[in-house]
C-alpha positions as YAML, in Angstrom:
chain: A
units: angstrom
residues:
- id: 1
  name: MET
  ca: [-15.29, 158.27, -17.25]
- id: 2
  name: THR
  ca: [-17.50, 155.51, -15.89]
- id: 3
  name: VAL
  ca: [-15.68, 153.03, -13.69]
- id: 4
  name: PRO
  ca: [-16.93, 149.43, -13.99]
- id: 5
  name: SER
  ca: [-18.78, 148.34, -10.87]
- id: 6
  name: THR
  ca: [-17.40, 144.81, -10.97]
- id: 7
  name: GLN
  ca: [-13.94, 143.92, -9.70]
- id: 8
  name: ALA
  ca: [-11.24, 143.42, -12.32]
- id: 9
  name: ALA
  ca: [-9.87, 140.14, -11.02]
- id: 10
  name: SER
  ca: [-11.77, 136.97, -11.81]
- id: 11
  name: ARG
  ca: [-12.67, 134.51, -9.09]
- id: 12
  name: ARG
  ca: [-9.97, 132.22, -10.47]
- id: 13
  name: VAL
  ca: [-7.34, 134.91, -9.92]
- id: 14
  name: LEU
  ca: [-8.63, 135.76, -6.45]
- id: 15
  name: ARG
  ca: [-8.37, 132.09, -5.48]
- id: 16
  name: THR
  ca: [-4.61, 132.25, -6.20]
- id: 17
  name: HIS
  ca: [-4.31, 134.73, -3.33]
- id: 18
  name: ILE
  ca: [-5.03, 131.76, -1.01]
- id: 19
  name: PRO
  ca: [-7.29, 133.70, 1.39]
- id: 20
  name: GLU
  ca: [-8.02, 130.55, 3.43]
- id: 21
  name: ARG
  ca: [-4.48, 130.66, 4.85]
- id: 22
  name: ALA
  ca: [-5.31, 133.88, 6.73]
- id: 23
  name: GLY
  ca: [-6.15, 131.88, 9.83]
- id: 24
  name: GLN
  ca: [-2.55, 130.61, 9.94]
- id: 25
  name: ILE
  ca: [-0.50, 133.59, 8.75]
- id: 26
  name: GLY
  ca: [-2.85, 136.49, 9.55]
- id: 27
  name: MET
  ca: [-3.65, 137.46, 5.95]
- id: 28
  name: SER
  ca: [-3.91, 135.92, 2.50]
- id: 29
  name: VAL
  ca: [-0.73, 134.58, 0.95]
- id: 30
  name: ARG
  ca: [-0.89, 137.27, -1.73]
- id: 31
  name: ALA
  ca: [-1.27, 140.04, 0.86]
- id: 32
  name: ALA
  ca: [1.71, 138.68, 2.79]
- id: 33
  name: ASP
  ca: [3.79, 138.65, -0.41]
- id: 34
  name: LEU
  ca: [2.80, 142.22, -1.19]
- id: 35
  name: SER
  ca: [3.70, 143.35, 2.33]
- id: 36
  name: LEU
  ca: [7.24, 142.10, 1.66]
- id: 37
  name: ARG
  ca: [7.34, 143.25, -2.00]
- id: 38
  name: LEU
  ca: [8.01, 139.67, -3.11]
- id: 39
  name: ASP
  ca: [7.46, 140.27, -6.81]
- id: 40
  name: GLY
  ca: [10.83, 139.02, -8.07]
- id: 41
  name: GLY
  ca: [12.25, 142.50, -8.46]
- id: 42
  name: GLY
  ca: [14.62, 142.53, -5.51]
- id: 43
  name: HIS
  ca: [14.17, 146.32, -5.08]
- id: 44
  name: GLY
  ca: [17.88, 146.95, -4.72]
- id: 45
  name: LEU
  ca: [18.38, 144.32, -2.01]
- id: 46
  name: LEU
  ca: [20.31, 141.07, -2.29]
- id: 47
  name: ASP
  ca: [17.59, 138.75, -3.55]
- id: 48
  name: THR
  ca: [18.05, 135.14, -2.46]
- id: 49
  name: THR
  ca: [14.81, 133.94, -4.04]
- id: 50
  name: HIS
  ca: [16.75, 132.86, -7.14]
- id: 51
  name: PHE
  ca: [20.23, 132.10, -8.49]
- id: 52
  name: ASP
  ca: [22.81, 134.82, -9.10]
- id: 53
  name: THR
  ca: [23.13, 134.44, -12.87]
- id: 54
  name: VAL
  ca: [26.02, 136.90, -13.01]
- id: 55
  name: ARG
  ca: [28.19, 134.81, -10.71]
- id: 56
  name: PHE
  ca: [26.75, 131.60, -12.21]
- id: 57
  name: PRO
  ca: [26.17, 132.31, -15.92]
- id: 58
  name: PRO
  ca: [24.91, 129.86, -18.57]
- id: 59
  name: PRO
  ca: [27.36, 127.68, -20.53]
- id: 60
  name: ALA
  ca: [29.57, 129.71, -22.87]
- id: 61
  name: TRP
  ca: [27.92, 128.27, -25.99]
- id: 62
  name: ALA
  ca: [24.39, 129.37, -25.02]
- id: 63
  name: SER
  ca: [24.50, 132.91, -26.40]
- id: 64
  name: SER
  ca: [26.14, 131.90, -29.70]
- id: 65
  name: VAL
  ca: [23.64, 129.09, -30.30]
- id: 66
  name: PHE
  ca: [20.79, 131.52, -29.62]
- id: 67
  name: ALA
  ca: [22.28, 134.18, -31.90]
- id: 68
  name: GLU
  ca: [22.74, 131.71, -34.74]
- id: 69
  name: ALA
  ca: [19.13, 130.58, -34.45]
- id: 70
  name: ALA
  ca: [17.90, 134.18, -34.33]
- id: 71
  name: ALA
  ca: [19.85, 134.97, -37.50]
- id: 72
  name: ASP
  ca: [17.87, 132.29, -39.33]
- id: 73
  name: GLY
  ca: [14.38, 133.68, -39.98]
- id: 74
  name: ALA
  ca: [13.10, 130.18, -40.64]
- id: 75
  name: MET
  ca: [13.49, 129.38, -36.92]
- id: 76
  name: ALA
  ca: [10.84, 131.88, -35.77]
- id: 77
  name: TYR
  ca: [7.88, 129.48, -35.84]
- id: 78
  name: THR
  ca: [7.81, 125.86, -34.73]
- id: 79
  name: PRO
  ca: [5.06, 123.33, -34.04]
- id: 80
  name: TYR
  ca: [3.44, 123.88, -30.67]
- id: 81
  name: ARG
  ca: [5.44, 121.11, -29.01]
- id: 82
  name: GLY
  ca: [8.74, 122.33, -30.38]
- id: 83
  name: HIS
  ca: [11.12, 122.10, -33.33]
- id: 84
  name: PRO
  ca: [11.11, 118.46, -34.60]
- id: 85
  name: GLN
  ca: [14.90, 118.18, -34.75]
- id: 86
  name: VAL
  ca: [15.27, 119.56, -31.24]
- id: 87
  name: LEU
  ca: [12.60, 117.22, -29.90]
- id: 88
  name: ALA
  ca: [14.38, 114.27, -31.50]
- id: 89
  name: ARG
  ca: [17.64, 115.26, -29.82]
- id: 90
  name: VAL
  ca: [15.95, 115.79, -26.44]
- id: 91
  name: ALA
  ca: [14.23, 112.40, -26.68]
- id: 92
  name: GLN
  ca: [17.54, 110.72, -27.46]
- id: 93
  name: THR
  ca: [19.22, 112.49, -24.54]
- id: 94
  name: LEU
  ca: [16.51, 111.93, -21.93]
- id: 95
  name: SER
  ca: [15.58, 108.31, -22.69]
- id: 96
  name: PRO
  ca: [18.56, 106.78, -20.82]
- id: 97
  name: ILE
  ca: [18.35, 109.43, -18.08]
- id: 98
  name: LEU
  ca: [14.68, 108.83, -17.31]
- id: 99
  name: GLY
  ca: [15.04, 105.10, -17.92]
- id: 100
  name: VAL
  ca: [12.27, 104.73, -20.53]
- id: 101
  name: PRO
  ca: [12.19, 104.91, -24.34]
- id: 102
  name: LEU
  ca: [10.80, 108.26, -25.50]
- id: 103
  name: SER
  ca: [9.18, 109.23, -28.77]
- id: 104
  name: PRO
  ca: [9.86, 112.84, -29.80]
- id: 105
  name: ASN
  ca: [6.42, 112.99, -31.43]
- id: 106
  name: GLU
  ca: [4.41, 111.46, -28.57]
- id: 107
  name: ASN
  ca: [6.17, 111.98, -25.24]
- id: 108
  name: ILE
  ca: [7.81, 115.43, -25.18]
- id: 109
  name: ALA
  ca: [6.84, 119.10, -25.35]
- id: 110
  name: LEU
  ca: [9.01, 122.18, -24.91]
- id: 111
  name: THR
  ca: [7.46, 124.97, -22.86]
- id: 112
  name: PRO
  ca: [8.22, 128.62, -21.93]
- id: 113
  name: GLY
  ca: [10.09, 127.61, -18.78]
- id: 114
  name: THR
  ca: [9.30, 124.84, -16.31]
- id: 115
  name: GLN
  ca: [6.72, 127.13, -14.69]
- id: 116
  name: ALA
  ca: [4.71, 126.99, -17.92]
- id: 117
  name: ALA
  ca: [5.25, 123.23, -18.04]
- id: 118
  name: LEU
  ca: [3.73, 122.99, -14.58]
- id: 119
  name: PHE
  ca: [0.77, 125.21, -15.45]
- id: 120
  name: ALA
  ca: [0.12, 123.47, -18.79]
- id: 121
  name: THR
  ca: [0.35, 120.00, -17.25]
- id: 122
  name: LEU
  ca: [-1.97, 120.73, -14.36]
- id: 123
  name: SER
  ca: [-4.38, 122.56, -16.67]
- id: 124
  name: ALA
  ca: [-4.41, 119.51, -18.94]
- id: 125
  name: LEU
  ca: [-5.14, 117.08, -16.10]
- id: 126
  name: VAL
  ca: [-7.14, 118.85, -13.36]
- id: 127
  name: ASP
  ca: [-10.82, 119.81, -13.46]
- id: 128
  name: GLU
  ca: [-12.73, 121.98, -11.01]
- id: 129
  name: GLY
  ca: [-13.31, 120.00, -7.82]
- id: 130
  name: ASP
  ca: [-10.72, 117.30, -8.52]
- id: 131
  name: LEU
  ca: [-8.75, 116.07, -5.52]
- id: 132
  name: VAL
  ca: [-4.99, 116.61, -5.80]
- id: 133
  name: LEU
  ca: [-2.49, 115.29, -3.27]
- id: 134
  name: LEU
  ca: [0.23, 117.87, -2.73]
- id: 135
  name: ALA
  ca: [3.51, 117.52, -0.84]
- id: 136
  name: ASP
  ca: [3.80, 119.95, 2.07]
- id: 137
  name: PRO
  ca: [6.03, 121.90, 1.99]
- id: 138
  name: ASP
  ca: [6.70, 122.13, -1.74]
- id: 139
  name: TYR
  ca: [7.17, 124.64, -4.55]
- id: 140
  name: LEU
  ca: [5.27, 127.84, -3.78]
- id: 141
  name: PHE
  ca: [3.30, 128.09, -7.04]
- id: 142
  name: ASN
  ca: [1.87, 124.56, -6.88]
- id: 143
  name: GLU
  ca: [-0.81, 125.64, -4.44]
- id: 144
  name: ARG
  ca: [-1.61, 128.78, -6.42]
- id: 145
  name: ILE
  ca: [-1.98, 127.01, -9.76]
- id: 146
  name: LEU
  ca: [-4.21, 124.37, -8.21]
- id: 147
  name: ALA
  ca: [-6.32, 127.12, -6.62]
- id: 148
  name: PHE
  ca: [-6.64, 128.82, -10.01]
- id: 149
  name: LEU
  ca: [-7.90, 125.54, -11.46]
- id: 150
  name: GLY
  ca: [-10.37, 125.03, -8.61]
- id: 151
  name: ALA
  ca: [-8.83, 121.79, -7.34]
- id: 152
  name: ARG
  ca: [-9.34, 120.41, -3.86]
- id: 153
  name: ILE
  ca: [-5.98, 120.00, -2.14]
- id: 154
  name: GLN
  ca: [-5.03, 117.37, 0.41]
- id: 155
  name: ARG
  ca: [-1.57, 117.92, 1.84]
- id: 156
  name: ILE
  ca: [0.95, 115.14, 2.26]
- id: 157
  name: ALA
  ca: [3.55, 115.74, 4.93]
- id: 158
  name: LEU
  ca: [7.27, 115.09, 4.57]
- id: 159
  name: LEU
  ca: [8.67, 112.77, 7.23]
- id: 160
  name: ARG
  ca: [12.22, 112.17, 8.40]
- id: 161
  name: ASP
  ca: [13.19, 108.50, 8.54]
- id: 162
  name: GLY
  ca: [16.30, 106.37, 8.39]
- id: 163
  name: THR
  ca: [16.89, 107.21, 4.73]
- id: 164
  name: GLY
  ca: [16.32, 110.96, 5.01]
- id: 165
  name: THR
  ca: [13.19, 112.99, 4.27]
- id: 166
  name: ASN
  ca: [10.40, 111.27, 2.34]
- id: 167
  name: LEU
  ca: [6.72, 111.63, 1.55]
- id: 168
  name: ASP
  ca: [4.31, 110.20, 4.12]
- id: 169
  name: LEU
  ca: [3.32, 107.04, 2.21]
- id: 170
  name: ASP
  ca: [0.75, 106.00, 4.80]
- id: 171
  name: ALA
  ca: [-1.03, 109.35, 4.38]
- id: 172
  name: ILE
  ca: [-1.03, 108.88, 0.61]
- id: 173
  name: GLU
  ca: [-2.49, 105.41, 0.97]
- id: 174
  name: ARG
  ca: [-5.24, 106.68, 3.30]
- id: 175
  name: ALA
  ca: [-6.07, 109.48, 0.86]
- id: 176
  name: CYS
  ca: [-6.48, 107.01, -1.98]
- id: 177
  name: ALA
  ca: [-9.89, 106.07, -0.61]
- id: 178
  name: ASP
  ca: [-11.08, 109.52, -1.75]
- id: 179
  name: ARG
  ca: [-9.89, 108.75, -5.32]
- id: 180
  name: PRO
  ca: [-7.40, 111.54, -6.01]
- id: 181
  name: ARG
  ca: [-6.91, 112.73, -9.56]
- id: 182
  name: LEU
  ca: [-3.16, 113.04, -9.13]
- id: 183
  name: LEU
  ca: [-0.21, 113.44, -6.78]
- id: 184
  name: LEU
  ca: [2.10, 116.45, -7.22]
- id: 185
  name: PHE
  ca: [5.55, 116.92, -5.72]
- id: 186
  name: SER
  ca: [9.06, 118.10, -6.54]
- id: 187
  name: ASN
  ca: [12.01, 115.71, -6.48]
- id: 188
  name: PRO
  ca: [14.57, 116.95, -5.48]
- id: 189
  name: SER
  ca: [12.35, 118.86, -3.12]
- id: 190
  name: ASN
  ca: [12.01, 122.60, -3.38]
- id: 191
  name: PRO
  ca: [12.34, 123.99, -0.69]
- id: 192
  name: THR
  ca: [13.81, 121.25, 1.54]
- id: 193
  name: GLY
  ca: [16.57, 119.97, -0.77]
- id: 194
  name: ALA
  ca: [15.57, 116.36, -0.01]
- id: 195
  name: VAL
  ca: [15.93, 113.57, -2.58]
- id: 196
  name: TYR
  ca: [13.27, 110.89, -2.17]
- id: 197
  name: SER
  ca: [14.47, 107.34, -1.71]
- id: 198
  name: ALA
  ca: [14.15, 104.60, -4.30]
- id: 199
  name: ALA
  ca: [11.92, 102.69, -1.86]
- id: 200
  name: THR
  ca: [9.59, 105.67, -1.61]
- id: 201
  name: LEU
  ca: [9.32, 105.90, -5.40]
- id: 202
  name: ASP
  ca: [8.69, 102.14, -5.68]
- id: 203
  name: ARG
  ca: [5.78, 102.39, -3.24]
- id: 204
  name: LEU
  ca: [4.39, 105.49, -4.96]
- id: 205
  name: GLY
  ca: [4.36, 103.58, -8.24]
- id: 206
  name: GLU
  ca: [2.49, 100.71, -6.63]
- id: 207
  name: LEU
  ca: [-0.11, 103.03, -5.11]
- id: 208
  name: ALA
  ca: [-0.62, 104.94, -8.37]
- id: 209
  name: GLU
  ca: [-1.28, 101.70, -10.23]
- id: 210
  name: GLN
  ca: [-3.49, 100.24, -7.52]
- id: 211
  name: TRP
  ca: [-5.64, 103.36, -7.15]
- id: 212
  name: ASP
  ca: [-5.42, 104.61, -10.74]
- id: 213
  name: PHE
  ca: [-4.08, 108.14, -10.32]
- id: 214
  name: ARG
  ca: [-1.47, 110.17, -12.19]
- id: 215
  name: VAL
  ca: [1.72, 111.56, -10.68]
- id: 216
  name: VAL
  ca: [3.35, 114.85, -11.69]
- id: 217
  name: VAL
  ca: [6.99, 115.16, -10.62]
- id: 218
  name: ASP
  ca: [8.83, 118.47, -10.89]
- id: 219
  name: SER
  ca: [12.47, 117.37, -11.29]
- id: 220
  name: LEU
  ca: [13.94, 120.73, -12.20]
- id: 221
  name: TYR
  ca: [16.87, 120.21, -9.80]
- id: 222
  name: CYS
  ca: [17.69, 116.58, -10.62]
- id: 223
  name: ARG
  ca: [21.10, 117.56, -12.05]
- id: 224
  name: LEU
  ca: [22.04, 119.46, -8.88]
- id: 225
  name: VAL
  ca: [22.53, 116.51, -6.52]
- id: 226
  name: TYR
  ca: [25.56, 116.43, -4.23]
- id: 227
  name: ASP
  ca: [25.88, 112.71, -3.47]
- id: 228
  name: GLU
  ca: [26.96, 111.26, -6.80]
- id: 229
  name: SER
  ca: [27.43, 107.79, -5.30]
- id: 230
  name: VAL
  ca: [23.66, 107.20, -5.44]
- id: 231
  name: PRO
  ca: [22.13, 107.61, -8.94]
- id: 232
  name: PHE
  ca: [19.10, 109.89, -8.97]
- id: 233
  name: ALA
  ca: [15.94, 107.78, -9.28]
- id: 234
  name: HIS
  ca: [13.15, 108.86, -11.63]
- id: 235
  name: LEU
  ca: [9.62, 107.66, -10.87]
- id: 236
  name: MET
  ca: [8.85, 107.30, -14.57]
- id: 237
  name: ALA
  ca: [11.20, 104.28, -14.78]
- id: 238
  name: ARG
  ca: [9.20, 102.35, -12.16]
- id: 239
  name: PRO
  ca: [6.96, 99.50, -13.42]
- id: 240
  name: GLY
  ca: [3.72, 100.83, -14.86]
- id: 241
  name: MET
  ca: [4.66, 104.49, -14.46]
- id: 242
  name: ARG
  ca: [5.67, 105.32, -18.03]
- id: 243
  name: ASP
  ca: [1.96, 105.77, -18.87]
- id: 244
  name: ARG
  ca: [1.03, 107.33, -15.55]
- id: 245
  name: CYS
  ca: [3.83, 109.77, -14.68]
- id: 246
  name: VAL
  ca: [4.58, 113.25, -16.03]
- id: 247
  name: THR
  ca: [8.10, 114.57, -15.40]
- id: 248
  name: LEU
  ca: [9.00, 118.26, -15.63]
- id: 249
  name: LEU
  ca: [12.58, 119.24, -16.40]
- id: 250
  name: GLY
  ca: [14.50, 122.24, -17.68]
- id: 251
  name: PRO
  ca: [17.76, 124.21, -17.81]
- id: 252
  name: SER
  ca: [16.64, 127.25, -15.82]
- id: 253
  name: LYS
  ca: [18.45, 126.61, -12.54]
- id: 254
  name: THR
  ca: [21.53, 124.39, -12.55]
- id: 255
  name: GLU
  ca: [22.46, 125.65, -16.03]
- id: 256
  name: SER
  ca: [21.38, 129.28, -15.31]
- id: 257
  name: MET
  ca: [19.33, 129.51, -18.53]
- id: 258
  name: SER
  ca: [16.32, 131.06, -16.80]
- id: 259
  name: GLY
  ca: [16.43, 134.05, -19.16]
- id: 260
  name: TYR
  ca: [15.92, 131.81, -22.19]
- id: 261
  name: ARG
  ca: [12.58, 130.52, -20.81]
- id: 262
  name: LEU
  ca: [12.76, 126.82, -21.59]
- id: 263
  name: GLY
  ca: [11.15, 123.82, -19.96]
- id: 264
  name: VAL
  ca: [10.52, 120.20, -20.90]
- id: 265
  name: THR
  ca: [7.44, 118.09, -20.21]
- id: 266
  name: VAL
  ca: [7.78, 114.32, -20.58]
- id: 267
  name: GLY
  ca: [4.77, 112.08, -20.29]
- id: 268
  name: PRO
  ca: [2.38, 109.62, -21.95]
- id: 269
  name: PRO
  ca: [0.87, 110.44, -25.36]
- id: 270
  name: ASP
  ca: [-2.65, 111.19, -24.11]
- id: 271
  name: VAL
  ca: [-1.34, 113.71, -21.57]
- id: 272
  name: LEU
  ca: [0.97, 115.34, -24.11]
- id: 273
  name: ASP
  ca: [-1.96, 115.71, -26.53]
- id: 274
  name: ALA
  ca: [-3.86, 117.59, -23.82]
- id: 275
  name: ILE
  ca: [-0.80, 119.68, -22.92]
- id: 276
  name: GLU
  ca: [-0.42, 120.66, -26.59]
- id: 277
  name: SER
  ca: [-4.00, 121.94, -26.54]
- id: 278
  name: VAL
  ca: [-3.19, 124.07, -23.50]
- id: 279
  name: LEU
  ca: [0.01, 125.41, -25.08]
- id: 280
  name: SER
  ca: [-1.84, 126.32, -28.26]
- id: 281
  name: THR
  ca: [-4.13, 128.63, -26.29]
- id: 282
  name: MET
  ca: [-1.62, 129.80, -23.66]
- id: 283
  name: SER
  ca: [1.65, 130.58, -25.46]
- id: 284
  name: LEU
  ca: [1.63, 128.75, -28.81]
- id: 285
  name: ARG
  ca: [5.20, 127.52, -28.30]
- id: 286
  name: ALA
  ca: [8.38, 127.88, -26.28]
- id: 287
  name: PRO
  ca: [10.65, 130.74, -27.45]
- id: 288
  name: ALA
  ca: [11.59, 129.50, -30.89]
- id: 289
  name: TYR
  ca: [15.21, 130.66, -31.09]
- id: 290
  name: ALA
  ca: [15.94, 129.49, -27.56]
- id: 291
  name: GLN
  ca: [14.64, 126.01, -28.38]
- id: 292
  name: GLN
  ca: [17.85, 125.34, -30.28]
- id: 293
  name: LEU
  ca: [19.80, 125.37, -27.01]
- id: 294
  name: MET
  ca: [18.04, 122.18, -25.96]
- id: 295
  name: ALA
  ca: [19.93, 120.20, -28.60]
- id: 296
  name: HIS
  ca: [23.07, 120.88, -26.52]
- id: 297
  name: TRP
  ca: [21.49, 120.43, -23.07]
- id: 298
  name: TRP
  ca: [22.76, 117.44, -21.07]
- id: 299
  name: VAL
  ca: [25.18, 116.79, -23.96]
- id: 300
  name: ASP
  ca: [27.67, 119.65, -24.27]
- id: 301
  name: ASP
  ca: [27.52, 120.83, -20.65]
- id: 302
  name: LEU
  ca: [28.66, 117.79, -18.65]
- id: 303
  name: GLU
  ca: [32.01, 119.25, -17.54]
- id: 304
  name: PHE
  ca: [30.31, 122.60, -16.93]
- id: 305
  name: ILE
  ca: [27.76, 120.96, -14.61]
- id: 306
  name: ALA
  ca: [30.37, 118.94, -12.71]
- id: 307
  name: ALA
  ca: [32.36, 122.11, -11.99]
- id: 308
  name: ARG
  ca: [29.23, 124.01, -10.98]
- id: 309
  name: ILE
  ca: [28.14, 121.36, -8.50]
- id: 310
  name: GLU
  ca: [31.52, 121.56, -6.79]
- id: 311
  name: GLU
  ca: [31.27, 125.35, -6.53]
- id: 312
  name: LEU
  ca: [27.77, 125.12, -5.08]
- id: 313
  name: ARG
  ca: [28.82, 122.35, -2.69]
- id: 314
  name: ARG
  ca: [31.42, 124.71, -1.18]
- id: 315
  name: LEU
  ca: [28.84, 127.47, -0.86]
- id: 316
  name: HIS
  ca: [26.42, 125.03, 0.76]
- id: 317
  name: ASP
  ca: [28.96, 124.02, 3.37]
- id: 318
  name: THR
  ca: [30.02, 127.56, 4.27]
- id: 319
  name: THR
  ca: [26.41, 128.79, 4.41]
- id: 320
  name: LEU
  ca: [25.43, 125.90, 6.67]
- id: 321
  name: GLU
  ca: [28.36, 126.59, 8.98]
- id: 322
  name: ARG
  ca: [27.45, 130.27, 9.30]
- id: 323
  name: PHE
  ca: [23.76, 129.68, 9.98]
- id: 324
  name: ARG
  ca: [24.65, 127.17, 12.68]
- id: 325
  name: ARG
  ca: [26.16, 130.03, 14.66]
- id: 326
  name: VAL
  ca: [22.60, 131.05, 15.56]
- id: 327
  name: PRO
  ca: [21.89, 129.05, 18.75]
- id: 328
  name: TYR
  ca: [18.15, 128.45, 18.27]
- id: 329
  name: LEU
  ca: [18.23, 127.96, 14.49]
- id: 330
  name: ARG
  ca: [17.65, 124.46, 13.15]
- id: 331
  name: VAL
  ca: [19.17, 123.98, 9.70]
- id: 332
  name: ASP
  ca: [20.05, 120.72, 8.02]
- id: 333
  name: PRO
  ca: [22.38, 119.98, 5.12]
- id: 334
  name: VAL
  ca: [20.61, 119.29, 1.84]
- id: 335
  name: GLN
  ca: [21.04, 116.48, -0.67]
- id: 336
  name: ALA
  ca: [20.29, 118.64, -3.68]
- id: 337
  name: THR
  ca: [19.32, 122.13, -4.97]
- id: 338
  name: ALA
  ca: [21.02, 125.41, -4.03]
- id: 339
  name: TYR
  ca: [18.61, 126.14, -1.17]
- id: 340
  name: LEU
  ca: [18.69, 125.91, 2.60]
- id: 341
  name: PHE
  ca: [15.43, 125.95, 4.57]
- id: 342
  name: PRO
  ca: [16.25, 127.07, 8.13]
- id: 343
  name: ASP
  ca: [13.68, 126.53, 10.88]
- id: 344
  name: VAL
  ca: [13.11, 129.71, 12.92]
- id: 345
  name: SER
  ca: [9.93, 128.49, 14.62]
- id: 346
  name: ALA
  ca: [11.62, 128.89, 18.03]
- id: 347
  name: LEU
  ca: [11.19, 132.66, 17.59]
- id: 348
  name: LYS
  ca: [7.39, 132.26, 17.61]
- id: 349
  name: LEU
  ca: [7.17, 135.14, 15.16]
- id: 350
  name: PRO
  ca: [5.23, 135.36, 11.88]
- id: 351
  name: ASP
  ca: [7.30, 134.50, 8.83]
- id: 352
  name: GLN
  ca: [6.53, 137.93, 7.42]
- id: 353
  name: GLN
  ca: [8.08, 139.61, 10.45]
- id: 354
  name: VAL
  ca: [11.28, 137.57, 10.26]
- id: 355
  name: ALA
  ca: [11.58, 138.20, 6.51]
- id: 356
  name: ALA
  ca: [10.89, 141.92, 6.98]
- id: 357
  name: ARG
  ca: [13.64, 142.23, 9.60]
- id: 358
  name: LEU
  ca: [16.12, 140.48, 7.29]
- id: 359
  name: GLN
  ca: [15.16, 142.92, 4.53]
- id: 360
  name: ARG
  ca: [15.42, 145.98, 6.76]
- id: 361
  name: ASP
  ca: [18.51, 145.15, 8.82]
- id: 362
  name: ALA
  ca: [20.50, 142.77, 6.59]
- id: 363
  name: SER
  ca: [19.34, 144.07, 3.16]
- id: 364
  name: VAL
  ca: [18.54, 140.49, 2.11]
- id: 365
  name: VAL
  ca: [15.34, 139.15, 0.54]
- id: 366
  name: VAL
  ca: [14.41, 135.61, 1.58]
- id: 367
  name: SER
  ca: [11.45, 133.40, 0.69]
- id: 368
  name: PRO
  ca: [9.29, 133.15, 3.84]
- id: 369
  name: GLY
  ca: [8.18, 129.65, 4.72]
- id: 370
  name: TYR
  ca: [4.42, 130.26, 4.46]
- id: 371
  name: GLN
  ca: [4.86, 130.43, 0.67]
- id: 372
  name: PHE
  ca: [5.59, 126.71, 0.51]
- id: 373
  name: GLY
  ca: [2.50, 125.49, 2.33]
- id: 374
  name: PRO
  ca: [1.27, 125.24, 5.94]
- id: 375
  name: ALA
  ca: [4.17, 122.97, 6.90]
- id: 376
  name: GLY
  ca: [6.61, 125.62, 5.71]
- id: 377
  name: VAL
  ca: [5.48, 128.16, 8.28]
- id: 378
  name: GLY
  ca: [8.27, 128.95, 10.72]
- id: 379
  name: HIS
  ca: [11.01, 128.62, 8.09]
- id: 380
  name: PHE
  ca: [12.59, 130.69, 5.37]
- id: 381
  name: ARG
  ca: [14.36, 129.64, 2.18]
- id: 382
  name: VAL
  ca: [17.62, 131.09, 0.89]
- id: 383
  name: CYS
  ca: [19.43, 130.41, -2.38]
- id: 384
  name: PHE
  ca: [23.17, 130.24, -1.73]
- id: 385
  name: ALA
  ca: [24.14, 130.38, -5.42]
- id: 386
  name: ARG
  ca: [25.69, 133.81, -4.87]
- id: 387
  name: ASP
  ca: [28.96, 135.66, -5.38]
- id: 388
  name: GLU
  ca: [31.21, 134.38, -2.56]
- id: 389
  name: THR
  ca: [32.42, 137.75, -1.30]
- id: 390
  name: GLU
  ca: [28.98, 139.33, -1.40]
- id: 391
  name: TRP
  ca: [27.48, 136.26, 0.23]
- id: 392
  name: HIS
  ca: [30.02, 136.26, 3.05]
- id: 393
  name: ASP
  ca: [28.94, 139.77, 4.04]
- id: 394
  name: ALA
  ca: [25.25, 138.99, 3.57]
- id: 395
  name: THR
  ca: [25.27, 135.83, 5.68]
- id: 396
  name: GLN
  ca: [27.19, 137.63, 8.42]
- id: 397
  name: ALA
  ca: [24.51, 140.33, 8.46]
- id: 398
  name: MET
  ca: [21.73, 137.71, 8.48]
- id: 399
  name: VAL
  ca: [23.31, 135.86, 11.39]
- id: 400
  name: GLU
  ca: [23.54, 139.09, 13.37]
- id: 401
  name: VAL
  ca: [19.87, 139.91, 12.70]
- id: 402
  name: LEU
  ca: [18.73, 136.39, 13.63]
- id: 403
  name: ILE
  ca: [20.74, 136.45, 16.87]
- id: 404
  name: ALA
  ca: [19.25, 139.83, 17.72]
- id: 405
  name: LEU
  ca: [15.73, 138.50, 17.08]
- id: 406
  name: GLY
  ca: [16.47, 135.57, 19.35]
- id: 407
  name: LYS
  ca: [17.56, 137.85, 22.19]
- id: 408
  name: GLU
  ca: [14.45, 139.98, 21.73]
- id: 409
  name: GLN
  ca: [12.34, 136.83, 22.08]
- id: 410
  name: GLY
  ca: [14.22, 135.68, 25.18]
- id: 411
  name: LEU
  ca: [16.14, 132.87, 23.51]
- id: 412
  name: ALA
  ca: [19.70, 132.08, 24.56]
...
């Protein structure tokens, strides 16, 4: 058999390995992931890269709604953007939440998970060589998708101020002189758990209008916010942003519906037209039977979500208390999400080495900080949405490993 002389992976795929980060982490991002077997499989270890969907299952009605839709053969095919009746219900539900009137025919598309929403949106908006402003740190696949698309990335740091952690607005304003195509960030922030202030969003809206760029906001965790006294602010509701902002949402995390593969993209008509073109070549549609669950989302799960937030709040507090037993570890409480993002930079060890020790000696998989951008280096992310008993033992083992690493490095 003749073996092709050319490599199998395209240049686009090889760019997603992020080889330029080797100077910071010693190898490409993809090579570092492979060294830790970070492929989502867990490999028999306790995997904190995602929610425990056994301990935190979907709402009780999810499986019956799916089964009923699957029993109806007419539900197998829908328009690319989604089933019209479901889109109408989602538009009605999200309009008051996002603070803008939404047309089911013009402003919304259902996607195979929020990951596909992110890929389809960026593919619809970004050309080779376009400048994209990207929060740093932020969701690990943002950088990889932008690399696949051939974008130029300028990183925007997160700064702590009197209101919490926010995007560096001065850096964004300086970058505007280079005419960015768009700004991309998650709010609430994955991995930091920060919720950006209303003042920050107001200024972002002003800059986007002044300098004529789009903003893509991944708000997957906007239902999982712990301080209910302050309403979550959506950028789309700011003046002028309805036609400039794309918001990504979905039931994968807080509602534990990740297995149903559903996401929602909300944006202006011209962007949704382009996203539909991407969907038609990428996946055709979101899983058709699962789409029916979205008619119940944010409607029939309000008590379910309230109870879940309280359970996760307790887990947050106990996890924070346990990690703070490590003398050198810096770890802050979060405003949202089910993640903590401890700072282990005092160890002066590569993220891969810290993660590998936690795998080997504590049997726990964490998300090393390098995955989330250069500013994430020296951290790791854990999801504390776990079974309480199992998590008690796991965090105890992690604390012991981290203390041992500190002693090895000469830290008190």
